[in-house]
CSV table of C-alpha atoms and ligand atoms in Angstrom, one decimal:
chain,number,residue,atom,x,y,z
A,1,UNK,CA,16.8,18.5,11.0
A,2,UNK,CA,14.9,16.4,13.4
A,3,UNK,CA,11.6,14.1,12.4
A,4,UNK,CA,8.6,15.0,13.6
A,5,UNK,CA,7.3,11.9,15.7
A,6,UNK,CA,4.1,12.8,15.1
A,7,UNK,CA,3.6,12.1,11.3
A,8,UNK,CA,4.0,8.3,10.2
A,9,UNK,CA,7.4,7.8,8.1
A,10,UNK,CA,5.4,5.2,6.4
A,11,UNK,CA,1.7,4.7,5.2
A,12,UNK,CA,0.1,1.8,3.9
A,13,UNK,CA,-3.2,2.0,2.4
A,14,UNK,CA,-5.9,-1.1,1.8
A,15,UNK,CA,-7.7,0.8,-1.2
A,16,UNK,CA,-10.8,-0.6,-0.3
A,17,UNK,CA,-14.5,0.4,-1.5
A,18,UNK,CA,-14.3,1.3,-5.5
A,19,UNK,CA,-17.1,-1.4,-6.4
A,20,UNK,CA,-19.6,0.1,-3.5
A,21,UNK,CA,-18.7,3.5,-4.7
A,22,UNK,CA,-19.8,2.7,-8.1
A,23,UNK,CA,-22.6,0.7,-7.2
A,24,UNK,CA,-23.9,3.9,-5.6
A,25,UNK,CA,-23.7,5.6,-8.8
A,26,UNK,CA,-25.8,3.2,-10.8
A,27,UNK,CA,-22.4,2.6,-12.9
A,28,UNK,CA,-20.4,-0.6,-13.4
A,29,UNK,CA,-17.7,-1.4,-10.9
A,30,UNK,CA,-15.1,-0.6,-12.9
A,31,UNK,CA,-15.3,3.1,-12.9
A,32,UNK,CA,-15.1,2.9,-9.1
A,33,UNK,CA,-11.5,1.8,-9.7
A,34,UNK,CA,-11.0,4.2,-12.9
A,35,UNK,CA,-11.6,6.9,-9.9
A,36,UNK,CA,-9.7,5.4,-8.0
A,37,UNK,CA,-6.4,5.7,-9.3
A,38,UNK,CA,-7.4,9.5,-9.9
A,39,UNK,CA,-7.7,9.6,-5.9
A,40,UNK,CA,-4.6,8.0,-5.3
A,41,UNK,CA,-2.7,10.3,-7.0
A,42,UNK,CA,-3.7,13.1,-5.3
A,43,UNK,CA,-3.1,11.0,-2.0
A,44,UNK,CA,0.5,10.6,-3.0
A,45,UNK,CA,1.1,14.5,-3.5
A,46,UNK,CA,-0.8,14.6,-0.2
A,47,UNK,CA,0.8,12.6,1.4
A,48,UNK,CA,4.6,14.2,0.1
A,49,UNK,CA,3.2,17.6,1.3
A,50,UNK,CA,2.7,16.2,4.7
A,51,UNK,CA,6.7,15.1,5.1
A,52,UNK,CA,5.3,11.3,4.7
A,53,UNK,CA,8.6,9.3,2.6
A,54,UNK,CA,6.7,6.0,2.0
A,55,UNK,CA,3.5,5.3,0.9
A,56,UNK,CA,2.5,1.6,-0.3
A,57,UNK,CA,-0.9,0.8,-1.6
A,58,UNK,CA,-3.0,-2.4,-2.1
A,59,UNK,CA,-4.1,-2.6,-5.2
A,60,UNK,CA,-4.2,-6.2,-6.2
A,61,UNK,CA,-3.7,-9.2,-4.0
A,62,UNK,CA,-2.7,-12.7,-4.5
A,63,UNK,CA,-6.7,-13.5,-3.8
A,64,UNK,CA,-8.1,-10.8,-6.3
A,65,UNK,CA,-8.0,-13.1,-9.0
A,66,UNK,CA,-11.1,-15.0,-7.6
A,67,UNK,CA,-12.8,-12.0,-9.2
A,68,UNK,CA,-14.8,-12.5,-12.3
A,69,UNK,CA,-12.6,-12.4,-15.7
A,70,UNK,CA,-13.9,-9.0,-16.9
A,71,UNK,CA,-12.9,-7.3,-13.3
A,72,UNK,CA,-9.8,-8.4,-13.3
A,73,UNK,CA,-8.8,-8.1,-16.6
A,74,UNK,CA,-10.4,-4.4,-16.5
A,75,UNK,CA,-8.0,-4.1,-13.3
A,76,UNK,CA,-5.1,-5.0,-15.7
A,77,UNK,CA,-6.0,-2.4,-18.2
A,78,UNK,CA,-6.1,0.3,-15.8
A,79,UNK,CA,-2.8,0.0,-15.0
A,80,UNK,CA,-1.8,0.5,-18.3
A,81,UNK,CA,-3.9,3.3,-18.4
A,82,UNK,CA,-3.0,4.8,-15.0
A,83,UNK,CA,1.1,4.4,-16.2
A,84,UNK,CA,0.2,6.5,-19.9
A,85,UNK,CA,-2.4,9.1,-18.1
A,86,UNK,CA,0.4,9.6,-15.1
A,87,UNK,CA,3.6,8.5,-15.2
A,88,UNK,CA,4.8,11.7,-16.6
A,89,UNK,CA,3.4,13.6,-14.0
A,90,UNK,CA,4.2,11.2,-11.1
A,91,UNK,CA,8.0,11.3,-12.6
A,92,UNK,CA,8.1,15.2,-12.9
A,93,UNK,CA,5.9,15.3,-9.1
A,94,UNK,CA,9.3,13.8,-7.4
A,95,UNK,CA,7.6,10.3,-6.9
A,96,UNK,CA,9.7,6.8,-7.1
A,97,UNK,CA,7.6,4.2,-7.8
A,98,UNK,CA,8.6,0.3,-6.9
A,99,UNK,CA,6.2,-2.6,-7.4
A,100,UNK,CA,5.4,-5.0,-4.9
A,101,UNK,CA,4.4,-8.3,-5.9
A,102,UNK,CA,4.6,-11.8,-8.0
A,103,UNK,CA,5.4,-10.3,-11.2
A,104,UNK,CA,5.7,-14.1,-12.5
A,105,UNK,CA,1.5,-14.5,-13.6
A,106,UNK,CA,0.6,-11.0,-14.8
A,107,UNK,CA,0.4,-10.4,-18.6
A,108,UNK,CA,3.8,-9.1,-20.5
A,109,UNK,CA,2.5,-5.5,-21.3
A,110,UNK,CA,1.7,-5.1,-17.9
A,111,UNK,CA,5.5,-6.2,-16.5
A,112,UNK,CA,6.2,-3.8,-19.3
A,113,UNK,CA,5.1,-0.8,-18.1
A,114,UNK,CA,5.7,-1.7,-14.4
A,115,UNK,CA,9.0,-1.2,-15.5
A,116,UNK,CA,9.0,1.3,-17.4
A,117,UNK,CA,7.0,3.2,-14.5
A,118,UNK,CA,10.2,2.1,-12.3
A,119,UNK,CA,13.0,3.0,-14.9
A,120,UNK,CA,11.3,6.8,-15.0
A,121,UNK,CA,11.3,7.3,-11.7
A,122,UNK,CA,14.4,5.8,-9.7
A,123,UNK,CA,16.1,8.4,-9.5
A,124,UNK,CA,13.3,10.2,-7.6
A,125,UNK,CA,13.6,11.1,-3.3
A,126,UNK,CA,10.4,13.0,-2.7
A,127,UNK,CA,8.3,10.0,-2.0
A,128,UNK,CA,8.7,6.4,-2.6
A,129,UNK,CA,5.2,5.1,-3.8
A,130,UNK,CA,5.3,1.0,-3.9
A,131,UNK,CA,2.4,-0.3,-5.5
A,132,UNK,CA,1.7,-4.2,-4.5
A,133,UNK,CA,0.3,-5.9,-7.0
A,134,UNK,CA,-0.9,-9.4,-7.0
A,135,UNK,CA,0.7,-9.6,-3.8
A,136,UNK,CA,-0.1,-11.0,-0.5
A,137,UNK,CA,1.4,-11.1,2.8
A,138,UNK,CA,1.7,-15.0,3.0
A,139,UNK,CA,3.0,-14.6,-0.5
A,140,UNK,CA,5.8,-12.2,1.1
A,141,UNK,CA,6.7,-14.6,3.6
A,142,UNK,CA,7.1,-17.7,1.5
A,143,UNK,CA,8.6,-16.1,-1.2
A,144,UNK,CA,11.7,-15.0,1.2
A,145,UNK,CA,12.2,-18.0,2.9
A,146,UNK,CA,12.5,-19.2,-0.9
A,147,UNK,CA,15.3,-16.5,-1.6
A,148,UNK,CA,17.2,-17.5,1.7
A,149,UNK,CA,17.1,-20.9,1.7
A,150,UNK,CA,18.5,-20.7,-1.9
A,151,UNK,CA,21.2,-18.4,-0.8
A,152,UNK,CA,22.3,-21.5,1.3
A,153,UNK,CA,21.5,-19.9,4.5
A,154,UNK,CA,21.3,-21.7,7.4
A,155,UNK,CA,19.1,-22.1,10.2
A,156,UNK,CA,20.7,-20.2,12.5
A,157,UNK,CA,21.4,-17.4,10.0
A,158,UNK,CA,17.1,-17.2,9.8
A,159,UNK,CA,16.7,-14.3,11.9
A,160,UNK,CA,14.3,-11.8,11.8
A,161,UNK,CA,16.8,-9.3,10.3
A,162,UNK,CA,17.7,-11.7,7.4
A,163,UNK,CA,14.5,-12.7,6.5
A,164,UNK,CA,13.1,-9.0,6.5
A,165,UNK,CA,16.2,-8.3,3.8
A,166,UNK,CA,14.5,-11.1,1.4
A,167,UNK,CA,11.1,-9.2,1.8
A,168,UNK,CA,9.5,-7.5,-1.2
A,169,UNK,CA,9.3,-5.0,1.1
A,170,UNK,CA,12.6,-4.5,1.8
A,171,UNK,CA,13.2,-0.6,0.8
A,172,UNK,CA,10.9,0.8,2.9
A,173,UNK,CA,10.6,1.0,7.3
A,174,UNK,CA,7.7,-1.4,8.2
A,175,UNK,CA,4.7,1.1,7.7
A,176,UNK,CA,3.6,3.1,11.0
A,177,UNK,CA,0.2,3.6,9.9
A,178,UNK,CA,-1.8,1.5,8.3
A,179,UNK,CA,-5.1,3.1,6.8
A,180,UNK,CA,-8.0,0.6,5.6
A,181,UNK,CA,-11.3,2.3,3.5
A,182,UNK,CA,-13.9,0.9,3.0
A,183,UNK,CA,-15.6,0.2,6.4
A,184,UNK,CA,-14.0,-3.6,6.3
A,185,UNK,CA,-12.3,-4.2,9.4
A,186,UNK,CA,-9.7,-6.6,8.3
A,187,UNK,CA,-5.9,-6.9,7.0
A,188,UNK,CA,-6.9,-9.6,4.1
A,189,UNK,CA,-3.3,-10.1,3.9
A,190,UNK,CA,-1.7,-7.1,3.1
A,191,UNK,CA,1.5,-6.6,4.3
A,192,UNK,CA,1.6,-9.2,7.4
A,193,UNK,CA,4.9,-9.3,8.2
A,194,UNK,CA,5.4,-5.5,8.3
A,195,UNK,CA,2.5,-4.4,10.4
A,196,UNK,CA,3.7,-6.2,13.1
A,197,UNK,CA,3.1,-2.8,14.9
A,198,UNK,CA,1.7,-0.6,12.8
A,199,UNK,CA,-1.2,1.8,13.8
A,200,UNK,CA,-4.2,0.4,12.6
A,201,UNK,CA,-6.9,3.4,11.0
A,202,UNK,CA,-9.9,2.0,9.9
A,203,UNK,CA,-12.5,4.6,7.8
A,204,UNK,CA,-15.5,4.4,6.2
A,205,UNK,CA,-15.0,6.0,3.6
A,206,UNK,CA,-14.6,4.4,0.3
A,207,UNK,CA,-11.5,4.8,-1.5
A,208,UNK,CA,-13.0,7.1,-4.2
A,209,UNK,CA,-14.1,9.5,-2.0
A,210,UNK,CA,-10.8,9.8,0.1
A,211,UNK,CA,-9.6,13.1,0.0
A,212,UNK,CA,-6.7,15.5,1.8
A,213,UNK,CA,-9.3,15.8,4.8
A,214,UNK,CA,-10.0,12.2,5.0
A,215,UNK,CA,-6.2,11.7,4.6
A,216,UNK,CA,-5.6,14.8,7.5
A,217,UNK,CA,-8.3,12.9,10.0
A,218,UNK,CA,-6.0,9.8,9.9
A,219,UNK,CA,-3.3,11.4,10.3
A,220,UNK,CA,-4.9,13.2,13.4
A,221,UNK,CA,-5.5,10.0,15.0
A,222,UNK,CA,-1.9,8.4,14.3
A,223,UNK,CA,-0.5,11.6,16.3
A,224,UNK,CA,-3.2,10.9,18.8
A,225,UNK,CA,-1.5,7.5,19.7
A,226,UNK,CA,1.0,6.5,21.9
A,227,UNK,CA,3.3,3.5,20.2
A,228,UNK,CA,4.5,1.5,23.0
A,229,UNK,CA,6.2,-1.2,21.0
A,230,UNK,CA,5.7,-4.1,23.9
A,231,UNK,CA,7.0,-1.7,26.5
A,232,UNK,CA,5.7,0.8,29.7
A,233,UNK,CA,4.0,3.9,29.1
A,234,UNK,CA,6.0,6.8,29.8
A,235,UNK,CA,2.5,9.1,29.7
A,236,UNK,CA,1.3,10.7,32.7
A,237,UNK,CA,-1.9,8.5,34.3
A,238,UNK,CA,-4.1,10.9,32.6
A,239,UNK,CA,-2.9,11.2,29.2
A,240,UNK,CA,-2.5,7.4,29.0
A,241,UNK,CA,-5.7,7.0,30.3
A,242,UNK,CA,-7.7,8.6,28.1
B,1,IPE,C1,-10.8,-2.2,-3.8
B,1,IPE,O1,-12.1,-2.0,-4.1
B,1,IPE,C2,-10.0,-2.4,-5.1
B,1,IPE,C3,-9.5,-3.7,-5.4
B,1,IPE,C4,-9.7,-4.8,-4.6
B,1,IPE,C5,-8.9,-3.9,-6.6
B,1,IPE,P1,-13.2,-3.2,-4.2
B,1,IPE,O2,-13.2,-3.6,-5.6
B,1,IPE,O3,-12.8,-4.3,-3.3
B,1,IPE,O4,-14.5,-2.4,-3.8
B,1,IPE,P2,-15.7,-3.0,-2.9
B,1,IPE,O5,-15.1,-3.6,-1.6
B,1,IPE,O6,-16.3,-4.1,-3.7
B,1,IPE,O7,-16.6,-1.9,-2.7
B,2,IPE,C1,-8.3,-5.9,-0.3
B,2,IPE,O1,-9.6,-5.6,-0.7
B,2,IPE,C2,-7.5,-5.9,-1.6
B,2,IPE,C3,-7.3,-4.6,-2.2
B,2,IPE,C4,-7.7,-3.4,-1.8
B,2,IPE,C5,-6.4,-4.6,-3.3
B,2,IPE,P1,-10.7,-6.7,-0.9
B,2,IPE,O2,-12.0,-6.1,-1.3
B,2,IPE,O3,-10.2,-7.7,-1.9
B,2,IPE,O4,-10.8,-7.5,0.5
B,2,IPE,P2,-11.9,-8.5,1.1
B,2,IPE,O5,-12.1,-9.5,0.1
B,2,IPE,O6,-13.1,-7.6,1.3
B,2,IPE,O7,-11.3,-9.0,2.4
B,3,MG,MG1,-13.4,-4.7,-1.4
């Protein structure tokens, strides 16, 4: 069957907005990101309905730590939580999960269950969800050019082929929309390397709140757009235009 051109292969979401969402509710910040991971589950299903194969979310990056103690230890715990409330479901839903990220400073019980939540699910082909956590884009890029230039390669075997294949990243297509909540209208490091041409959808809606119609409006605009990828427009004048 032939792909329809029109919905991404890939999405990459920057979660952003849970502490503003709670903060609006008079409640501490962390129930913004206890809701959160409610909403992204129903994103994923959404998302697999839609014919979308990859999804990768943000949901901890290499700079998150500056966050006071309680935050990010409460960001810890929820994972914990997320992986006893969900995995079940996420297994049985057709969803393969992968983790993205330095796995090297987050507590044991955590890598635990990040494998665990892997181990359940690999055998999974609906949707792949890859979750980066304590991860970065710089982080990405250094840590590959660690991984090649201990394989012995040499300069002229750097390419931009080879280097991708050392990316955490390395499963997935680079993403072909890139979705931001939150109102921010920034990358802060997600996913550098990859998004060399991604569509870029920025929203204002805080991540909480995202729903199937929030989710449907982005997708509206991604079909609305006309990837060029560094080459001529083959639209008519007016189309282009516009
Ligand atoms: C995004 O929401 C989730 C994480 C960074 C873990 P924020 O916590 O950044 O929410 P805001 O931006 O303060 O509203
Ligand atoms: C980006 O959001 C990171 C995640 C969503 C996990 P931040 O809230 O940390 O980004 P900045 O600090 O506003 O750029
Ligand atoms: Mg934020």
């Amino acid at each position: 069957m032939k792909r329809d051109l029109s919905v991404p292969r890939h999405v990459a979401i920057v979660m952003d907005g849970n502490g503003r969402w709670a903060k609006k509710r008079y409640l501490p910040r962390f129930f913004g990101h206890k809701a959160g991971v409610d909403t992204l589950v129903k994103v994923i299903n959404a998302c697999a309905d839609h014919g979308i194969e990859y999804l990768t979310v943000f949901a901890f990056s290499s700079e998150n730590w500056k966050r006071p103690e309680d935050e990010v230890s409460g960001l810890m715990g929820l994972v914990l939580v997320a992986v006893t409330k969900y995995l079940a479901k996420l297994a049985r839903d057709g969803v393969k999960i992968v983790i993205v990220g330095d796995r090297n400073s987050v507590p044991d019980r955590l890598r635990a269950a990040w494998a665990e939540a892997e181990q359940a699910t690999a055998h999974n082909t609906r949707i792949t969800q890859s979750v980066a956590f304590n991860s970065g884009g710089r982080w990405d890029v250094v840590q590959a050019c660690r991984q090649a230039v201990a394989d012995g390669l040499k300069p002229e075997q750097i390419t931009e082929a080879s280097l991708s294949g050392y990316m955490a990243m390395r499963h997935a297509p680079d993403p072909d929309l890139f979705i931001r909540t939150g109102g921010e209208v920034r990358i802060s490091n997600f996913l550098l390397w990859q998004v060399a041409y991604s569509e870029l959808v920025f929203t204002d809606c805080l991540w909480p709140d995202f729903d199937v119609a929030a989710l449907e409006a982005a997708l509206a605009v991604y079909a609305g757009r006309e990837r060029r990828f560094g080459a001529v427009s083959t639209l008519p004048f007016e189309a282009s235009s516009g």
